[in-house]
Coordinates of C-alpha atoms and ligand atoms in Angstrom, one line a residue:
X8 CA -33.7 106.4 207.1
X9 CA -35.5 105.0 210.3
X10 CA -35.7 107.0 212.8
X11 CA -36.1 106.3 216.4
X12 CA -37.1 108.9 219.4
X13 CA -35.0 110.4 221.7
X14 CA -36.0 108.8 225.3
X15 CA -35.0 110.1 228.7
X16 CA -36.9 110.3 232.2
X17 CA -38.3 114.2 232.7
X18 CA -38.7 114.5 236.1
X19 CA -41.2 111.0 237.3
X20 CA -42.3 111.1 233.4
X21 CA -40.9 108.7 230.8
X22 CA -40.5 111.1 227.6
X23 CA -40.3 110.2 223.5
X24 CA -39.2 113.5 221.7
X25 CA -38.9 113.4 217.8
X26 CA -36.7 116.7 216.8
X27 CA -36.9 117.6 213.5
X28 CA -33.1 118.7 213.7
X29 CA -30.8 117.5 216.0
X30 CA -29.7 121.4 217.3
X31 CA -33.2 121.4 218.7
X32 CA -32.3 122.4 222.5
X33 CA -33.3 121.2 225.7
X34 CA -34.8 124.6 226.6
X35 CA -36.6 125.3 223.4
X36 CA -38.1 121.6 223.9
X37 CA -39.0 122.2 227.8
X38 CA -40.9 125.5 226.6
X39 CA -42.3 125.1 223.6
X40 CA -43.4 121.3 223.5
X41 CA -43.1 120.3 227.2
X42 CA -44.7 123.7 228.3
X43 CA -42.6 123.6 231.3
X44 CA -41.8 127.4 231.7
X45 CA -40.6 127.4 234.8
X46 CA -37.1 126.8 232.7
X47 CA -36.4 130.6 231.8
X48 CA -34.2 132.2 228.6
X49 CA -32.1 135.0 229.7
X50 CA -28.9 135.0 227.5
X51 CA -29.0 131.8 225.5
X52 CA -25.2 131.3 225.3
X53 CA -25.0 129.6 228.8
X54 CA -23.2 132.7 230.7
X55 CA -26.7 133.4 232.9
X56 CA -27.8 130.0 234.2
X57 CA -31.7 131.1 234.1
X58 CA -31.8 128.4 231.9
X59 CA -29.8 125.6 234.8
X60 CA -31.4 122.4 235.0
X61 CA -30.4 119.1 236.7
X62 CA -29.4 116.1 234.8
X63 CA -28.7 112.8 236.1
X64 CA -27.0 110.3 234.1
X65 CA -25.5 106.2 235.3
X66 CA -22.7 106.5 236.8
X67 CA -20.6 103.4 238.0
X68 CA -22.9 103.6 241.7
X69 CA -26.1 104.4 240.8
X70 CA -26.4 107.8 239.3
X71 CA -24.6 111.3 239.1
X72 CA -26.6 114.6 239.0
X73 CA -24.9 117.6 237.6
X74 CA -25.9 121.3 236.5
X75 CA -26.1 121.9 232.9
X76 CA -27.4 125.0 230.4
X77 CA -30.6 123.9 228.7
X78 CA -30.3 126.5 226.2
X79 CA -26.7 125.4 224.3
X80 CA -27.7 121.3 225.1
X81 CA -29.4 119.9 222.0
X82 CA -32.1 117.9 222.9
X83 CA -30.9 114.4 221.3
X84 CA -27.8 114.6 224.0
X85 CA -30.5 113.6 227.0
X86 CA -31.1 110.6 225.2
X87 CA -30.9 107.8 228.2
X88 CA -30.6 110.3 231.1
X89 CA -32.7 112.1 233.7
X90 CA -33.7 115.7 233.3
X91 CA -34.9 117.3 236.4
X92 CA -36.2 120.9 235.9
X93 CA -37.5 123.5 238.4
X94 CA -41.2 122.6 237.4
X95 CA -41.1 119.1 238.3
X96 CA -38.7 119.7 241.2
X97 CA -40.2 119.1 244.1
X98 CA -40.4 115.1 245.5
X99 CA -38.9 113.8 242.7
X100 CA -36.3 112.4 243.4
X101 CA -37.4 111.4 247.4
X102 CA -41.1 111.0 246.6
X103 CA -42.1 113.8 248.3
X104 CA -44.6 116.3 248.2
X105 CA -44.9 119.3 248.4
X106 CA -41.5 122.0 248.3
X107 CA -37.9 120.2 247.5
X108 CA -35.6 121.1 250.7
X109 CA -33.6 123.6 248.3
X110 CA -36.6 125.2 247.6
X111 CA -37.7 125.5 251.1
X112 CA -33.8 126.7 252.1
X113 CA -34.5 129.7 249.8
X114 CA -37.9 130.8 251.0
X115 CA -36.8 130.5 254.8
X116 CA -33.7 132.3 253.6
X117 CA -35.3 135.0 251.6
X118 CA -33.5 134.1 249.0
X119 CA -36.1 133.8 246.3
X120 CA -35.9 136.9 243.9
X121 CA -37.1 137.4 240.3
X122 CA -39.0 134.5 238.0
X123 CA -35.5 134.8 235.4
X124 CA -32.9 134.4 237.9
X125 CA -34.3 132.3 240.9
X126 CA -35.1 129.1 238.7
X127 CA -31.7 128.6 237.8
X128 CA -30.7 129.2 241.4
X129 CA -32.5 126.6 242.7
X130 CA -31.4 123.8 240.1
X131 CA -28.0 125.1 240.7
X132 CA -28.8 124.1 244.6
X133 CA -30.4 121.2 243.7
X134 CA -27.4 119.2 241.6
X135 CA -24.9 120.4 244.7
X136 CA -27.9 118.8 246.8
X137 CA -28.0 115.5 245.2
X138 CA -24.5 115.0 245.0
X139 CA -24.1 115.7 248.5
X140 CA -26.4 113.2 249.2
X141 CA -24.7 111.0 247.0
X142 CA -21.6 111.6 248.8
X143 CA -23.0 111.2 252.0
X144 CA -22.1 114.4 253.0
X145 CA -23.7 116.8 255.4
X146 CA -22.9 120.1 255.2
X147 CA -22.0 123.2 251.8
X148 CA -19.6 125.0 253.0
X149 CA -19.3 129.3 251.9
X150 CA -17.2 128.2 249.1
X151 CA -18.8 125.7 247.8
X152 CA -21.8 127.3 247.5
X153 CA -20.1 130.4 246.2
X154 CA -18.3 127.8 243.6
X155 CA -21.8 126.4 242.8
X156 CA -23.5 129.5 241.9
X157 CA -20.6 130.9 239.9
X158 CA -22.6 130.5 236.7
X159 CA -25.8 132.0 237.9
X160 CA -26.5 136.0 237.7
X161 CA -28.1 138.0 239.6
X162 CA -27.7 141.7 238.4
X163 CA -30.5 143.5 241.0
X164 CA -29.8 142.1 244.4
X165 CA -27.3 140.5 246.6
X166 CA -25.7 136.7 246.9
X167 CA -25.9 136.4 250.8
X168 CA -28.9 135.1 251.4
X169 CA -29.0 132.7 248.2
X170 CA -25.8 131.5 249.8
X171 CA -26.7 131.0 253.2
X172 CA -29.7 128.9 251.8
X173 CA -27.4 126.5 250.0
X174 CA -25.5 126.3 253.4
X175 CA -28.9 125.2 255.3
X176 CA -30.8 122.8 252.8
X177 CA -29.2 120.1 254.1
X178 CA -29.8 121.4 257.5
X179 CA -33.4 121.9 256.5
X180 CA -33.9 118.8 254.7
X181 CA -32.3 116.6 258.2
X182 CA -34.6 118.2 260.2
X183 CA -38.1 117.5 258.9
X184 CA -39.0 120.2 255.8
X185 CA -38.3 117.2 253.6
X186 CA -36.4 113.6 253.7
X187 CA -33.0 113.2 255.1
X188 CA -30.1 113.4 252.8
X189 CA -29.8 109.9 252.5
X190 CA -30.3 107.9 248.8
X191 CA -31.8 104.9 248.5
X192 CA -29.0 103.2 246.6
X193 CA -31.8 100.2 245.2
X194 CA -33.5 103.5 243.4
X195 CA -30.8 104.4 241.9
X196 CA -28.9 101.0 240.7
X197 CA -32.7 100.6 238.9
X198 CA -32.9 104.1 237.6
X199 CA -29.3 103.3 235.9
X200 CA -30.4 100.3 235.1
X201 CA -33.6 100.9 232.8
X202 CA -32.0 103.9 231.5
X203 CA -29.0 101.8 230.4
X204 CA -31.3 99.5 228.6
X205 CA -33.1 101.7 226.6
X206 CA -32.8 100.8 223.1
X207 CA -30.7 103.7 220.7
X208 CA -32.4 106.6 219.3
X209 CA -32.2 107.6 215.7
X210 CA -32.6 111.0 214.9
X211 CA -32.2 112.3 211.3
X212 CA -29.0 114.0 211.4
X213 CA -27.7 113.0 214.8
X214 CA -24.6 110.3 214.1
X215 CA -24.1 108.7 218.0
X216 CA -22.3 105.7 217.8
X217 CA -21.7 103.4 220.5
X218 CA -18.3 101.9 219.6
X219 CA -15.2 103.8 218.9
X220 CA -14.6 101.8 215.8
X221 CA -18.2 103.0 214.4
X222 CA -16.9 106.7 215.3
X223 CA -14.0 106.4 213.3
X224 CA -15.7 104.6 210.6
X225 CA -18.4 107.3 210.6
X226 CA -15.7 110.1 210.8
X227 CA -14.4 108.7 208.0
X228 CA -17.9 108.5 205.8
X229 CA -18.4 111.9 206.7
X230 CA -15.6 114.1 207.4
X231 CA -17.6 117.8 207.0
X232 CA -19.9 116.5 209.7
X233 CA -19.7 118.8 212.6
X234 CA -18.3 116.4 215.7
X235 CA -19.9 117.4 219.4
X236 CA -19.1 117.2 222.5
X237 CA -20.0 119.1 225.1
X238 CA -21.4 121.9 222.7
X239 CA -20.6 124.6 225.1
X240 CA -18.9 126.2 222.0
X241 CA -21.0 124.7 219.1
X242 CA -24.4 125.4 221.1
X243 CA -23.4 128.9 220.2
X244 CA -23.1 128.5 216.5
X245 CA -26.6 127.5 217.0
X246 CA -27.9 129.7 219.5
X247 CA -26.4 132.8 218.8
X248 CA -24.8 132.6 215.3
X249 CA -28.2 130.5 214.0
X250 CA -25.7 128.4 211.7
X251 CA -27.8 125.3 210.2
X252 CA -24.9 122.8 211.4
X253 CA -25.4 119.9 208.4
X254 CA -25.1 116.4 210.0
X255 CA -23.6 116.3 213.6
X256 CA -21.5 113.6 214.9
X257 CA -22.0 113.5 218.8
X258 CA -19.1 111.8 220.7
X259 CA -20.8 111.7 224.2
X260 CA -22.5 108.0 224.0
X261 CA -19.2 106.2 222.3
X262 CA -18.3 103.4 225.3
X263 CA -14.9 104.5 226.9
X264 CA -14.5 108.3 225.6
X265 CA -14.9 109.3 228.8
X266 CA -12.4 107.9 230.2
X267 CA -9.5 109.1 232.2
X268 CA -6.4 106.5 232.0
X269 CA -3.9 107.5 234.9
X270 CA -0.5 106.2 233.5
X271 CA 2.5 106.3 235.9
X272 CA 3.9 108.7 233.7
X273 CA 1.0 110.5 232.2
X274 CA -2.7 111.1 232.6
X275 CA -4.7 110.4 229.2
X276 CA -8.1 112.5 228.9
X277 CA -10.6 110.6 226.2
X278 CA -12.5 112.8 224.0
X279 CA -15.6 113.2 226.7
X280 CA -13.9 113.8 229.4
X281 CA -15.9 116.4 231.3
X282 CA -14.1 119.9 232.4
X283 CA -15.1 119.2 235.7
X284 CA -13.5 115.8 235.5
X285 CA -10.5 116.7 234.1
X286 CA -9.6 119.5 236.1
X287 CA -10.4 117.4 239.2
X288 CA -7.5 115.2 237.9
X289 CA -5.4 118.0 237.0
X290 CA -6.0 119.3 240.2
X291 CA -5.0 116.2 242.4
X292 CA -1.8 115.9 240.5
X293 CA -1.1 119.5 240.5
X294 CA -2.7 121.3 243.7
X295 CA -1.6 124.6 242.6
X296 CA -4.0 124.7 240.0
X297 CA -6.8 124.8 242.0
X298 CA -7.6 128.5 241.3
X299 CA -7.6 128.3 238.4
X300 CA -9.2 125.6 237.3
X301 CA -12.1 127.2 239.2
X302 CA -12.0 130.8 237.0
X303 CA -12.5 128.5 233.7
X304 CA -16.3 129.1 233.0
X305 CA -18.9 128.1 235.5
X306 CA -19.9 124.9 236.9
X307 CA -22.6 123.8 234.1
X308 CA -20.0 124.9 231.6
X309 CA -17.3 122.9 233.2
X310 CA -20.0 119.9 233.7
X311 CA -21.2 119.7 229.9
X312 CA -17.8 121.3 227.7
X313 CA -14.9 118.4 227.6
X314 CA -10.8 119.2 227.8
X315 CA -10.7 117.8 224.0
X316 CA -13.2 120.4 222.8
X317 CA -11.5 123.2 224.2
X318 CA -8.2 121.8 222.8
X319 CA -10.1 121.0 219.2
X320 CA -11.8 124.7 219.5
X321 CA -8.4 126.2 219.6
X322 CA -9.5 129.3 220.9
X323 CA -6.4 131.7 221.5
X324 CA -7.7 132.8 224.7
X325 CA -9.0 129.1 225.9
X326 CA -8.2 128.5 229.2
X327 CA -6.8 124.7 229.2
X328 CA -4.2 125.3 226.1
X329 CA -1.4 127.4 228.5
X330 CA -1.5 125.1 231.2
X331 CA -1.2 122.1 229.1
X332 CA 1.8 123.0 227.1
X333 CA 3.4 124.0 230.6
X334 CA 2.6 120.7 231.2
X335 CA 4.3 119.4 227.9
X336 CA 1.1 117.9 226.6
X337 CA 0.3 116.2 223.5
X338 CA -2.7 116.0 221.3
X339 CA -3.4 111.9 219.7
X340 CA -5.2 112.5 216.8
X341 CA -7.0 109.1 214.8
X342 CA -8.2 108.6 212.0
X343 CA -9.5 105.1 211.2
X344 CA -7.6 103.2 213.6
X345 CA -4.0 105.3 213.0
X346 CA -3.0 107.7 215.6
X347 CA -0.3 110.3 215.4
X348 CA 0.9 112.3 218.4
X349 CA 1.8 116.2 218.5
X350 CA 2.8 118.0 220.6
X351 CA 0.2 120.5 221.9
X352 CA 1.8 123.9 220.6
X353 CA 1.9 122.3 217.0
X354 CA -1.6 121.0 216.6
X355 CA -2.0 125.1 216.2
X356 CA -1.3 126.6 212.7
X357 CA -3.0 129.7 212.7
X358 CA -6.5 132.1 213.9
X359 CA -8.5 128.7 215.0
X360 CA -6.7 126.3 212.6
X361 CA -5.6 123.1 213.7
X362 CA -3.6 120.1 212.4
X363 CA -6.5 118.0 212.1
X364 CA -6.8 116.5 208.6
X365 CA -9.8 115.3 206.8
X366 CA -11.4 112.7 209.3
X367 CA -9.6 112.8 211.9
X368 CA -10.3 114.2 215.3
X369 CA -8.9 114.1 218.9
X370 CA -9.1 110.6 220.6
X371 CA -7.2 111.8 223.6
X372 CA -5.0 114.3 225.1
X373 CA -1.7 113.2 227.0
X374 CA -0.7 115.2 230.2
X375 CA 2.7 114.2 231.2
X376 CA 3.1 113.4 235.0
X377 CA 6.2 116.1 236.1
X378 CA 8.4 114.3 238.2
X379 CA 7.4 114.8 242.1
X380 CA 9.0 118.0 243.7
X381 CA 10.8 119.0 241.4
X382 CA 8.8 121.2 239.2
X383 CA 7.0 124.3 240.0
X384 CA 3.4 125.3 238.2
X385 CA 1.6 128.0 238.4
X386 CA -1.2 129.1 235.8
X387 CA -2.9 132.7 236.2
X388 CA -6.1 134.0 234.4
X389 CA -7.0 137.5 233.9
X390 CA -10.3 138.7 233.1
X391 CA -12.2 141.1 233.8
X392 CA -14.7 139.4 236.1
X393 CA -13.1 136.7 238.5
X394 CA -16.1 134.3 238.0
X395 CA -17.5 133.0 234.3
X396 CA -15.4 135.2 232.0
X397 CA -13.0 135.1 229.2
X398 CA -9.4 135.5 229.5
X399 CA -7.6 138.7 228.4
X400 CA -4.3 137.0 229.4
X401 CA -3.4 133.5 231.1
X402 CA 0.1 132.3 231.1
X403 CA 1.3 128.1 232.3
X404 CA 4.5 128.2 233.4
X405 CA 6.4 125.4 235.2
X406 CA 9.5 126.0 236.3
X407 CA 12.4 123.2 237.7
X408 CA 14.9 124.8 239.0
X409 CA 17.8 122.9 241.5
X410 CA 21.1 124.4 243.3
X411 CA 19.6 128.0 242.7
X412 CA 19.2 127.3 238.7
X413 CA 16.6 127.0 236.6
X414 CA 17.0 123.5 234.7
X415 CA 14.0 124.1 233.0
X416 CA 11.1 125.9 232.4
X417 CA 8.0 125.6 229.8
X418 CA 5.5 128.8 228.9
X419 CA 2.3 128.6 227.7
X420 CA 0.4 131.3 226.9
X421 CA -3.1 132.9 226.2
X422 CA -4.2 136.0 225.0
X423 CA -0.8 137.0 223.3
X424 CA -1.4 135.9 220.2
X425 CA -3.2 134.4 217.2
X426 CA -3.7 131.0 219.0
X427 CA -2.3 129.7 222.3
X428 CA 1.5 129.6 222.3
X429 CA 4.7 128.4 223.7
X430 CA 6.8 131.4 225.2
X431 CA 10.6 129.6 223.9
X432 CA 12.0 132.7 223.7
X433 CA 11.0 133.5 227.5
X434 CA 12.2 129.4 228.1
X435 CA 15.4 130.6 226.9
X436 CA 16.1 133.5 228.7
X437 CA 15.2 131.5 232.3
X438 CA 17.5 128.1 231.3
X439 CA 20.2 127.5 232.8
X440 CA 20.2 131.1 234.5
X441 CA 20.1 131.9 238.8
X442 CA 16.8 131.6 239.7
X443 CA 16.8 135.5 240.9
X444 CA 15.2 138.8 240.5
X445 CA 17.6 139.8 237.9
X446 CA 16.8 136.4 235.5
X447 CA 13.3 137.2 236.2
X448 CA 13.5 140.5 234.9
X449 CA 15.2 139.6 231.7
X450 CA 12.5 137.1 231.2
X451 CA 9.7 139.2 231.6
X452 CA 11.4 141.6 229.3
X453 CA 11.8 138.4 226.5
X454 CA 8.1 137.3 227.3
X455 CA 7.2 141.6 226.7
X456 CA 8.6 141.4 223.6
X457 CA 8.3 137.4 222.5
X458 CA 4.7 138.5 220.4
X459 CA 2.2 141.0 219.7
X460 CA -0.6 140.6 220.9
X461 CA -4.3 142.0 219.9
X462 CA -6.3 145.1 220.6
X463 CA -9.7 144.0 221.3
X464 CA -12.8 144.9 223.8
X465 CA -11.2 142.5 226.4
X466 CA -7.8 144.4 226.4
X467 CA -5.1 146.2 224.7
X468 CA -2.3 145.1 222.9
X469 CA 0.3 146.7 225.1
X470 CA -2.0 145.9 228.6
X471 CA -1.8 141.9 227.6
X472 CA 2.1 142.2 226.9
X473 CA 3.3 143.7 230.4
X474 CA 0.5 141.5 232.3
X475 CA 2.1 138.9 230.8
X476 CA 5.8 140.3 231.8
X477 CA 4.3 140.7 235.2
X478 CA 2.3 137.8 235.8
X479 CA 6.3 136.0 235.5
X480 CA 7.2 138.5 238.1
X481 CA 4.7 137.4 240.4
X482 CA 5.8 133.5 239.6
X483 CA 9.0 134.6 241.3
X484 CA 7.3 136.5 244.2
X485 CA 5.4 133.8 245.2
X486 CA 8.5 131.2 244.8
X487 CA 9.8 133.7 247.4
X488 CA 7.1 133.1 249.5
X489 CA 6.3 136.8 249.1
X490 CA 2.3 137.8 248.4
X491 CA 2.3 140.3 245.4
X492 CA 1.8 143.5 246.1
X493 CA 0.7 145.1 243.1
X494 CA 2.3 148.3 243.8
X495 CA 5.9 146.9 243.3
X496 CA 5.3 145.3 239.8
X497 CA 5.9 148.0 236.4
X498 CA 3.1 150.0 235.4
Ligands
FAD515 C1 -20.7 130.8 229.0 C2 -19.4 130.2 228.5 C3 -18.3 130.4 229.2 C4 -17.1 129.9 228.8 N1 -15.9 130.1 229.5 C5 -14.8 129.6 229.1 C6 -13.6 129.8 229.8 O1 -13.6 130.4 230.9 N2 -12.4 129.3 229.3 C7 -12.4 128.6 228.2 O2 -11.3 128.2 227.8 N3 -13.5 128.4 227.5 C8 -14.7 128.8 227.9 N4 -15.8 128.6 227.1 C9 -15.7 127.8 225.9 C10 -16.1 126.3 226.0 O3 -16.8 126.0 227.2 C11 -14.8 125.5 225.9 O4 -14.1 125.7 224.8 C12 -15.1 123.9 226.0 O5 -14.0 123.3 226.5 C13 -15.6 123.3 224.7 O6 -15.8 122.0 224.9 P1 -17.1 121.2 224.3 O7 -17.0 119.8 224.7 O8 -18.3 121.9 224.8 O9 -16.9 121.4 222.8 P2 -17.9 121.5 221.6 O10 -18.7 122.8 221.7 O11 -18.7 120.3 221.5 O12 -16.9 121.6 220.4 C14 -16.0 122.6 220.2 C15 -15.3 122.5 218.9 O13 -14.3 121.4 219.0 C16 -14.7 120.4 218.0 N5 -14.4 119.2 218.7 C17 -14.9 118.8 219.9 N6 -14.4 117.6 220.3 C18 -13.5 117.3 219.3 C19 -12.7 116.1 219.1 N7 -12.5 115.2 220.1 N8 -12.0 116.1 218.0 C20 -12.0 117.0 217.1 N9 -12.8 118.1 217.2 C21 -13.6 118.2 218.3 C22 -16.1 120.7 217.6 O14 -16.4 120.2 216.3 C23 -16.1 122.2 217.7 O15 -15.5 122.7 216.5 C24 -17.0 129.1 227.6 C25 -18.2 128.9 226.9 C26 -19.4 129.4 227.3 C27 -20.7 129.1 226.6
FES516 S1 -30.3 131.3 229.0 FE1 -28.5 132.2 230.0 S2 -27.4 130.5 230.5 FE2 -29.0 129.7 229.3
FES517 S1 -32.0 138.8 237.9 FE1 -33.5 138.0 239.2 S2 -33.6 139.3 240.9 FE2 -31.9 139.9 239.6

């Protein structure tokens, strides 16, 4: 087979890396062939952003910077992007010397701590920087930056002054200690431009078609090929598992997968749609999910994993399934150039098995639009940390109830059973009943007793059933315009 390098831009430095395997990661490339150490390993499973570095890829104006974990990205994936890392930080972008304005926010801040966590910090900073910039924006807000460093740990000292750092660098970077936040949009068109045009890499191993007809075709040829995404779950297998992974089919460079298609009755995710993209969408259409869009990982999780993957993982406790089937969404699944459509709750048969036959994979996932005020949604998460942590319990429920009566509601749930689920028997129990305390309470009894949950470290069997029941009651609490007080809900 020929083989041709992987080629991206490291900081001002054209690159040509040859992996021997195509799970080779970014990190393991930066420290062991790059020697650029400033990039540190704390957990290598993306959960303690000393590993966060910047990378900028086209975008339709010029380019778009985001945070990502170097340790669960394989290296080929940077083929025809930027990587900025913390070692090759400063100027790059602005060509200037000397310390990036982020970097100079933190020392003036006092926010520079230890070598493990502090790197990651300031490329955290760096990709809210540059898309400020890119924005034309002037000013980070508390939660923003709080938002921004969700996926970054510190377990020694405190947030605040890391935080009012990210609220000055653009401060700092207006007023002399660096350029102003402006972007020089010629740069940019060019950078897109000659990364655009490089010619494809060929690594052994690494299947990254351009053209969705080659995926299918090479879906087809190889069905036991392991497909990628965003591998925020298959980094692991790597990373953590050390799984040799066979041949890998990578999604991410196929023209058009990551597209969103607003329909007027639906919104259609393509296979590489981002979290971050697709919960923006979600978000617009549904504001009430804003909260909990943010709880699902961390910002470079969100930036690099895709809605498909999580769907395709199938994880019982994934964090898109019970707001999607609230939703009523369904799953397109090709193979060659046939599609079939199912409906979200059936693509699950069991413990993380799906519907998906023998070369086929997800091409999209449908979101219906619910019609406009007359639906309620709400989606709650509970874990045991608010920021980057796994659900015990989450629960999608929308709700349209007229003249007092519930017309209709859809449940999905996660955490309640062996994959994510639609609560019918709780559906039932709410149709065509008063929308009142007394419905409610015969729901939440249905939804204790619809399924049996596990016993694990995250929680127990009988703690996930009555959140469950509860997290209904508080559905009808807040239709009441009432805030919960947890006091009043069953212990
Ligand atoms: C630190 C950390 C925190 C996390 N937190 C959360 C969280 O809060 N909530 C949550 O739900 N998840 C969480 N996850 C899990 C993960 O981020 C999500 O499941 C993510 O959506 C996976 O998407 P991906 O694109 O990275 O998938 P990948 O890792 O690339 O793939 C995942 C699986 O899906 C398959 N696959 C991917 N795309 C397709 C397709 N189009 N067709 C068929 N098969 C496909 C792959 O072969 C693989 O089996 C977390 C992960 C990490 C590392
Ligand atoms: S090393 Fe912890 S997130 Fe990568
Ligand atoms: S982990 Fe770096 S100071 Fe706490």
């Amino acid at each position: 087979m020929t083989t041709a390098p992987v080629r991206f831009l490291h900081g001002g430095r054209w690159v040509e890396a040859s992996p021997a395997r195509p799970t080779r990661t970014v990190l393991e490339w930066l420290r062991e062939e790059a020697r650029c150490v400033g990039t540190k390993e704390g957990c290598a499973e993306g959960d303690c952003g000393a590993c966060t570095v910047a990378v900028g890829e086209p975008a339709a104006d010029g380019m778009r910077y985001r945070a990502v974990n170097a340790c669960i990205q394989f290296l080929p994936t940077l083929h025809g992007k930027h990587l900025v890392t913390v070692d090759n930080l400063h100027g790059v972008l602005e060509g200037a010397p000397g310390l990036h304005p982020v970097q100079h926010a933190l020392v003036a801040h006092h926010g520079s701590q230890c070598g493990f966590c502090t790197p990651g910090f300031v490329m955290s900073l760096f990709a809210l920087y540059e898309s400020k910039r890119r924005a034309g924006e002037t000013a980070v807000t508390r939660e923003e930056a709080i938002e921004t460093l969700a996926g970054n740990l510190c377990r020694c000292t405190g947030y605040r002054p890391i935080l009012d750092a990210a609220q000055s660098m653009l401060d700092i970077a207006r007023h002399g200690e660096g350029l102003p936040p402006g972007v020089d949009q010629g740069e940019d068109a060019a950078l897109a431009a000659a990364l655009r045009a490089l010619p494809d890499c060929a690594v052994p191993d690494f299947l990254a078609p351009r053209t969705e007809s080659d995926f299918d075709q090479l879906r087809l040829d190889h069905p036991d090929a392991c497909i990628l995404a965003g591998g925020t779950d298959v980094g692991l297998w790597v990373t953590k598992q050390h799984r040799a992974l066979g041949p890998v089919l990578y999604l991410g460079r196929v023209h058009g997968f990551d597209r969103i298609q607003a329909a007027s009755d639906a919104l259609v995710f393509g296979p590489a749609v981002s979290l971050t993209d697709a919960w923006a969408a979600l978000v617009a259409e549904y504001p009430s999910l804003r909260d909990y869009a943010q709880r699902f990982a961390s910002p470079p999780i969100r930036h690099a994993g895709t809605l498909a993957g999580n769907v395709a993982n199938g994880s019982p406790i994934g964090d898109s399934m019970p707001v999607l089937i609230a939703l009523g969404a369904q799953v397109l699944l090709q193979r060659g150039g046939a599609q079939r459509s199912l409906a979200l709750e059936d693509f699950y048969l069991g413990y993380r098995r799906t519907a998906l036959a023998p070369g086929e994979y997800v091409r999209a996932v449908r979101v219906p639009r619910l019609p406009a005020g007359q639906w309620m949604l709400r989606a709650y998460k509970l874990s045991k940390r608010r920021e980057q942590d796994i659900a015990a319990v989450a629960l999608g429920i929308a709700l349209h109830v007229a003249a007092g009566v519930v017309q209709a509601a859809r449940i999905g749930a996660g955490g309640m059973a062996a994959t994510p689920v639609r609560a019918r028997r709780t559906e039932a129990a709410l149709t065509g009943q008063p929308w009142n305390q007394a419905t409610v309470d015969a729901a939440a009894q249905a939804l204790h007793a619809e399924f049996s949950p596990i016993d694990d470290m995250r929680a127990s069997a009988a703690y996930r059933s009555l959140a469950a029941a509860n997290l209904l009651r508080r559905c009808w609490l807040e239709s009441q315009g009432r805030v919960v007080d947890l006091q009043e809900l069953p212990a």
